[in-house]
């Protein structure tokens, strides 16, 4: 008897609490399964010298901010100024992957807006991005000295996100051997 | 002249809408075609509002379909293709959630509820019968 | 001017709703029946002003008044008139206004038709509950989702246009029909609360309540079927159900509504299951509110969601908690007054109907688990998963099959006590026949053996033949088959037709994706499709390419089938409009794809046998539900 009386209420409470929690979650946000794993191997041409290739080896030995960007992506434009600013700190290594873009437009863009990247690779068919589990642009990876992905930032970086989230991680990783 | 241009434009315009997949993939065997269809209709488009890779026309969906196509052509098994995508995007890309400790409740929950409900029913009716005798 | 009037009408409607809720309370306190009558008048005021508000909104759309934010977001200069009307409920704010309007409409209908059938006090309680629910929703509408919000002075000149996929006749019918179903469950809920307050549930309650439960359920069935048919016609790849979270949300109240209808039957005929009836009435409305919440809160990802806003979601959740939580607490507190020791045997019609309730609720729980599980894992930080069609198809089938089996037996099972041996003797020939038909039926007609098809044919034919045997027995004993029998017969056969349609189309559909040049032929499902020619066409706000095909069977006539690709000027979006040739046995479905560099066109051609049966089954459910309403008319006339 008691069960029949309480059961609906218990189930209802559970559902309500779940939905209340759900309101503060973002169902579209996808956490990366590559966290704490080695950066997947890739081999891409560089933007400024198509004959030169770059691989994931270029990420070793320093903390890298690997930024996926494109000229057709509005949010990438939003964060570009901040990236140029961040790049002024010479201890940081910014690695850009130009995603499914036109190399001429891309070079032009960097010339006009400034180039924050030490190396710019091109991924014309998007395969390298798939290997990195990229699903939205821009996406930024923080990779440690050993080449392991430690954090992914989905969407554009705002000054707030940089100061409070990304910079502390970068500083911490730079302290590691 | 204008009409002709428009004609060409509409045919080559990228499609952003919610409709059937546009790229056309040719397979050598019927079996490969069926595997491709089955796979793409069980994989999720990650940038859409709840659509399968088969249905969506988003750029990422096209890229992933191409990946699946190439891998089917190369002779990869369904398991390998799924594992490849899950390694990069997580379980979210599967519309058939994998069975793991976290999803035990999902896969066995309904059965448990059914058994519990029917069990309680039988118990209740039996008890009722005894009481009336 | 119109938006201001509309806004003002909302305020007045809210006042009337509050009066509608508070007056009966006051009437109780003062023990004056005048206040009950006041609340009845308030109902009229509420429905009147909400109708006026809706008209203001619709006319704002027809005039394309871009100073109204909601109009600007959903309309366009070139949008055809009929879709401007539909656009009025195509977004969150307008659909919420529709919700409120329909609730007041149902209340008004209830006042019109049932005021004499109940004691004044019971009637007043029901109106009171509905008044408070209305007031809550109009408050939510007015303060968080006002459709009449304006932008001054810099109004954009161009509207954002209605999403092309919504520019379809389905928009005119599907949401209102669905809402009639969703919102109508509030009446059953109000009935339940009234019964709980009074501590009794008598015959007049049950008899009056039945049509107000069956009619919304019928509309909900129709609404779900319309949605399925619309998706099939619109989305270009022949699918008709996707287990999308919002679709699931519409199925949940339908399932519990079905259980409620059957529990009501027992309450009426045997005076039992009163507790179940009350619980199911509360649950059905709760699920309806849950659906309303899911569509607007952004908690789940769905093609059907409105622009999500967690603050609105929070408001709705609090409101839901208050109403339903309160109802469940009240139920727990009062249910012992309704408890009656069951006086039926283990094997009896009561048991069958009890199993129906239990299994329907299990189905509800199953679908809820699947739909909400991603949130559970995310909230526990256990990662993100997707739960889609493969899961739901796997878990739903084993739950629904026993119900289909029992449906055939149930009409033959006596109230109170039934000997299993007698039942089996009566039906075993029929049962065996259906097994045989299931096994070899498809094969005889020319389809290869397919397990799902055989299962579907067995259960479908079983329900039909067992129901037919029931009719035959009635006629044989010279009993009259009245309307209430007919409504059950039609509704059950509707389920059978639905089951047949689903299983057969899933088993025997064929699909080909090919590229075709003009003049080429492709064969699908025994039909030959020849690409005949291509044209251009223009609609009021789009231009399109039309491809025409000749379709023929080896010894049959040739028919013409056209499919379109539409380019909507406002959205830069291309929409594929499939062409469909249909008859009672099969659909031939053709959707256009891209043009390929060598000048050919990629097309998807589907042969879909029996797919129309799905929607025909749904139509039978609607008819069955409506038939049962006629019974009550007849009863009233006899009195």
Coordinates of N, CA, C and O in Angstrom, one line a residue, chain B residues 15-95:
Chain B
X15 N 23.8 22.6 -50.1 CA 22.5 22.5 -49.4 C 22.7 22.6 -47.9 O 23.4 21.8 -47.3
X16 N 22.0 23.4 -47.2 CA 22.1 23.5 -45.8 C 20.9 22.9 -45.1 O 20.8 22.9 -43.9
X17 N 19.9 22.5 -45.8 CA 18.6 22.2 -45.2 C 18.6 20.8 -44.6 O 19.5 20.0 -44.8
X18 N 17.5 20.5 -44.0 CA 17.3 19.2 -43.4 C 16.8 18.3 -44.5 O 15.6 18.2 -44.8
X19 N 17.6 17.6 -45.2 CA 17.1 16.7 -46.2 C 18.1 15.6 -46.5 O 19.2 15.6 -45.9
X20 N 17.8 14.8 -47.5 CA 18.6 13.6 -47.7 C 20.0 14.0 -48.2 O 20.3 15.0 -48.7
X21 N 20.9 13.1 -47.9 CA 22.3 13.3 -48.2 C 22.5 13.5 -49.7 O 21.8 13.0 -50.5
X22 N 23.4 14.4 -50.0 CA 23.6 14.8 -51.4 C 24.7 14.1 -52.1 O 24.6 13.8 -53.3
X23 N 25.8 13.9 -51.4 CA 27.0 13.3 -52.1 C 26.6 11.8 -52.5 O 25.9 11.1 -51.9
X24 N 27.2 11.5 -53.6 CA 26.8 10.2 -54.2 C 27.9 9.3 -54.2 O 29.0 9.5 -54.7
X25 N 27.8 8.2 -53.5 CA 28.9 7.2 -53.4 C 28.5 5.9 -54.1 O 27.5 5.3 -53.8
X26 N 29.4 5.5 -54.9 CA 29.3 4.3 -55.7 C 30.0 3.2 -55.0 O 31.2 3.4 -54.6
X27 N 29.4 2.1 -54.9 CA 30.1 0.9 -54.3 C 30.2 -0.2 -55.3 O 29.4 -0.3 -56.2
X28 N 31.1 -1.1 -55.0 CA 31.3 -2.2 -55.9 C 30.2 -3.3 -55.7 O 29.7 -3.9 -56.6
X29 N 29.9 -3.5 -54.5 CA 28.9 -4.6 -54.2 C 27.7 -4.0 -53.5 O 27.8 -3.0 -52.8
X30 N 26.6 -4.7 -53.6 CA 25.3 -4.3 -52.9 C 25.6 -4.4 -51.4 O 25.0 -3.6 -50.6
X31 N 26.3 -5.3 -51.0 CA 26.5 -5.5 -49.6 C 27.3 -4.3 -49.0 O 26.9 -3.9 -47.9
X32 N 28.2 -3.8 -49.7 CA 28.9 -2.6 -49.2 C 28.0 -1.4 -49.1 O 28.0 -0.7 -48.1
X33 N 27.1 -1.3 -50.1 CA 26.1 -0.2 -50.1 C 25.2 -0.3 -48.8 O 25.0 0.7 -48.2
X34 N 24.8 -1.5 -48.6 CA 23.9 -1.7 -47.4 C 24.6 -1.4 -46.1 O 24.1 -0.8 -45.2
X35 N 25.9 -1.8 -46.0 CA 26.7 -1.6 -44.8 C 26.8 -0.1 -44.6 O 26.7 0.4 -43.5
X36 N 27.1 0.6 -45.7 CA 27.3 2.1 -45.7 C 26.0 2.7 -45.2 O 26.0 3.6 -44.3
X37 N 24.9 2.3 -45.8 CA 23.6 2.9 -45.4 C 23.3 2.6 -43.9 O 22.8 3.5 -43.2
X38 N 23.6 1.4 -43.5 CA 23.3 1.0 -42.1 C 24.2 1.8 -41.1 O 23.7 2.4 -40.1
X39 N 25.5 1.9 -41.5 CA 26.4 2.7 -40.6 C 26.0 4.1 -40.5 O 25.9 4.7 -39.5
X40 N 25.8 4.8 -41.7 CA 25.5 6.2 -41.6 C 24.2 6.5 -41.0 O 23.9 7.6 -40.6
X41 N 23.2 5.6 -41.0 CA 22.0 5.9 -40.3 C 22.0 5.6 -38.9 O 21.0 5.8 -38.1
X42 N 23.1 5.0 -38.4 CA 23.2 4.8 -36.9 C 24.3 5.7 -36.3 O 24.5 5.5 -35.1
X43 N 24.9 6.5 -37.1 CA 25.9 7.5 -36.6 C 25.3 8.8 -36.5 O 24.5 9.2 -37.4
X44 N 25.7 9.6 -35.5 CA 25.1 10.9 -35.3 C 25.8 12.0 -36.0 O 27.1 12.0 -36.0
X45 N 25.1 13.0 -36.6 CA 25.7 14.2 -37.0 C 25.9 15.1 -35.8 O 25.0 15.4 -35.0
X46 N 27.2 15.4 -35.6 CA 27.6 16.1 -34.3 C 27.2 17.5 -34.2 O 27.3 18.1 -33.1
X47 N 26.9 18.1 -35.4 CA 26.6 19.5 -35.3 C 25.2 19.9 -35.7 O 24.9 21.0 -36.0
X48 N 24.4 18.8 -35.7 CA 23.0 19.0 -36.1 C 22.1 18.8 -34.9 O 22.5 18.4 -33.8
X49 N 20.8 19.1 -35.1 CA 19.8 19.0 -34.1 C 19.2 17.6 -34.2 O 18.1 17.4 -34.6
X50 N 20.0 16.6 -33.8 CA 19.5 15.2 -33.7 C 19.2 14.6 -35.1 O 18.0 14.3 -35.4
X51 N 20.2 14.5 -35.9 CA 20.1 13.9 -37.2 C 21.2 12.8 -37.4 O 22.3 13.0 -36.8
X52 N 20.9 11.9 -38.3 CA 22.0 10.9 -38.6 C 22.9 11.4 -39.6 O 22.6 12.4 -40.3
X53 N 24.1 10.8 -39.8 CA 25.0 11.2 -40.8 C 24.4 11.0 -42.2 O 24.7 11.7 -43.1
X54 N 23.5 10.0 -42.3 CA 22.8 9.8 -43.6 C 22.0 11.0 -44.0 O 21.9 11.4 -45.2
X55 N 21.3 11.6 -43.1 CA 20.3 12.7 -43.4 C 20.9 14.0 -43.5 O 20.4 14.9 -44.2
X56 N 22.0 14.3 -42.8 CA 22.5 15.7 -42.7 C 23.3 16.1 -43.9 O 24.0 15.4 -44.5
X57 N 23.3 17.5 -44.1 CA 24.1 18.1 -45.1 C 25.1 19.0 -44.5 O 25.8 19.7 -45.3
X58 N 25.3 18.9 -43.2 CA 26.4 19.8 -42.7 C 27.7 19.3 -43.2 O 27.9 18.2 -43.6
X59 N 28.7 20.3 -43.2 CA 30.0 20.0 -43.7 C 30.7 18.8 -43.0 O 31.2 17.9 -43.7
X60 N 30.6 18.8 -41.7 CA 31.3 17.8 -41.0 C 30.6 16.4 -41.3 O 31.3 15.4 -41.4
X61 N 29.3 16.4 -41.5 CA 28.6 15.2 -41.8 C 29.1 14.6 -43.1 O 29.3 13.4 -43.3
X62 N 29.3 15.5 -44.1 CA 29.8 15.1 -45.4 C 31.2 14.5 -45.3 O 31.5 13.5 -45.9
X63 N 32.0 15.2 -44.5 CA 33.4 14.7 -44.3 C 33.4 13.3 -43.7 O 34.1 12.4 -44.1
X64 N 32.5 13.1 -42.7 CA 32.5 11.8 -42.0 C 31.9 10.8 -42.9 O 32.3 9.6 -42.8
X65 N 30.9 11.1 -43.7 CA 30.4 10.1 -44.6 C 31.4 9.7 -45.6 O 31.6 8.5 -45.9
X66 N 32.2 10.7 -46.0 CA 33.3 10.3 -46.9 C 34.3 9.4 -46.3 O 34.8 8.4 -46.9
X67 N 34.6 9.6 -45.0 CA 35.5 8.7 -44.2 C 34.9 7.3 -44.2 O 35.6 6.3 -44.4
X68 N 33.6 7.2 -43.9 CA 33.0 5.9 -43.8 C 33.0 5.2 -45.1 O 33.3 4.0 -45.2
X69 N 32.8 6.0 -46.2 CA 32.8 5.4 -47.5 C 34.2 4.9 -47.8 O 34.3 3.7 -48.3
X70 N 35.2 5.7 -47.6 CA 36.6 5.2 -47.9 C 36.9 4.0 -47.1 O 37.6 3.1 -47.6
X71 N 36.5 3.9 -45.9 CA 36.9 2.8 -45.0 C 36.1 1.5 -45.5 O 36.6 0.4 -45.4
X72 N 34.9 1.7 -45.9 CA 34.1 0.5 -46.4 C 34.8 0.0 -47.6 O 35.0 -1.2 -47.8
X73 N 35.2 1.0 -48.5 CA 35.9 0.6 -49.7 C 37.2 -0.2 -49.4 O 37.5 -1.1 -50.1
X74 N 37.9 0.3 -48.4 CA 39.2 -0.3 -48.0 C 39.0 -1.7 -47.4 O 40.0 -2.3 -47.2
X75 N 37.8 -2.0 -47.1 CA 37.6 -3.3 -46.5 C 37.5 -3.4 -45.0 O 37.6 -4.4 -44.4
X76 N 37.5 -2.2 -44.4 CA 37.4 -2.2 -42.9 C 36.0 -2.8 -42.5 O 35.0 -2.6 -43.1
X77 N 36.0 -3.5 -41.3 CA 34.8 -4.0 -40.9 C 34.0 -2.9 -40.2 O 34.5 -1.9 -39.8
X78 N 32.7 -3.2 -40.0 CA 31.8 -2.2 -39.3 C 32.4 -1.9 -37.9 O 32.4 -0.7 -37.5
X79 N 32.9 -2.9 -37.2 CA 33.4 -2.7 -35.9 C 34.6 -1.7 -35.9 O 34.7 -0.8 -35.1
X80 N 35.5 -1.9 -36.9 CA 36.7 -1.1 -37.0 C 36.3 0.4 -37.3 O 36.9 1.3 -36.8
X81 N 35.3 0.5 -38.2 CA 34.9 1.9 -38.6 C 34.3 2.6 -37.4 O 34.6 3.8 -37.1
X82 N 33.4 1.9 -36.7 CA 32.8 2.5 -35.5 C 33.9 2.8 -34.4 O 33.9 3.9 -33.8
X83 N 34.8 1.9 -34.2 CA 35.9 2.1 -33.3 C 36.7 3.4 -33.6 O 37.1 4.2 -32.8
X84 N 37.0 3.5 -34.9 CA 37.7 4.7 -35.4 C 37.0 6.0 -35.0 O 37.7 6.9 -34.5
X85 N 35.7 6.0 -35.3 CA 35.0 7.2 -35.0 C 34.8 7.5 -33.5 O 34.9 8.6 -33.0
X86 N 34.6 6.4 -32.7 CA 34.4 6.6 -31.3 C 35.7 7.1 -30.7 O 35.7 7.8 -29.7
X87 N 36.9 6.6 -31.2 CA 38.2 7.0 -30.6 C 38.3 8.5 -30.8 O 39.0 9.2 -30.0
X88 N 37.7 9.1 -31.8 CA 37.9 10.5 -32.0 C 36.8 11.4 -31.4 O 37.0 12.5 -31.0
X89 N 35.6 10.8 -31.4 CA 34.4 11.7 -31.0 C 33.7 11.2 -29.7 O 32.8 11.8 -29.3
X90 N 34.1 10.0 -29.3 CA 33.4 9.5 -28.1 C 32.1 8.8 -28.5 O 31.7 8.7 -29.6
X91 N 31.5 8.2 -27.4 CA 30.3 7.4 -27.6 C 29.1 8.2 -28.2 O 28.1 7.7 -28.6
X92 N 29.2 9.6 -28.1 CA 28.1 10.4 -28.5 C 27.8 10.2 -29.9 O 26.6 10.4 -30.3
X93 N 28.7 9.8 -30.7 CA 28.5 9.7 -32.2 C 27.6 8.4 -32.5 O 27.1 8.3 -33.6
X94 N 27.4 7.5 -31.5 CA 26.7 6.3 -31.8 C 25.2 6.5 -31.4 O 25.0 6.9 -30.2
X95 N 24.3 6.2 -32.2 CA 22.9 6.2 -31.8 C 22.5 5.0 -31.1 O 21.5 4.9 -30.4

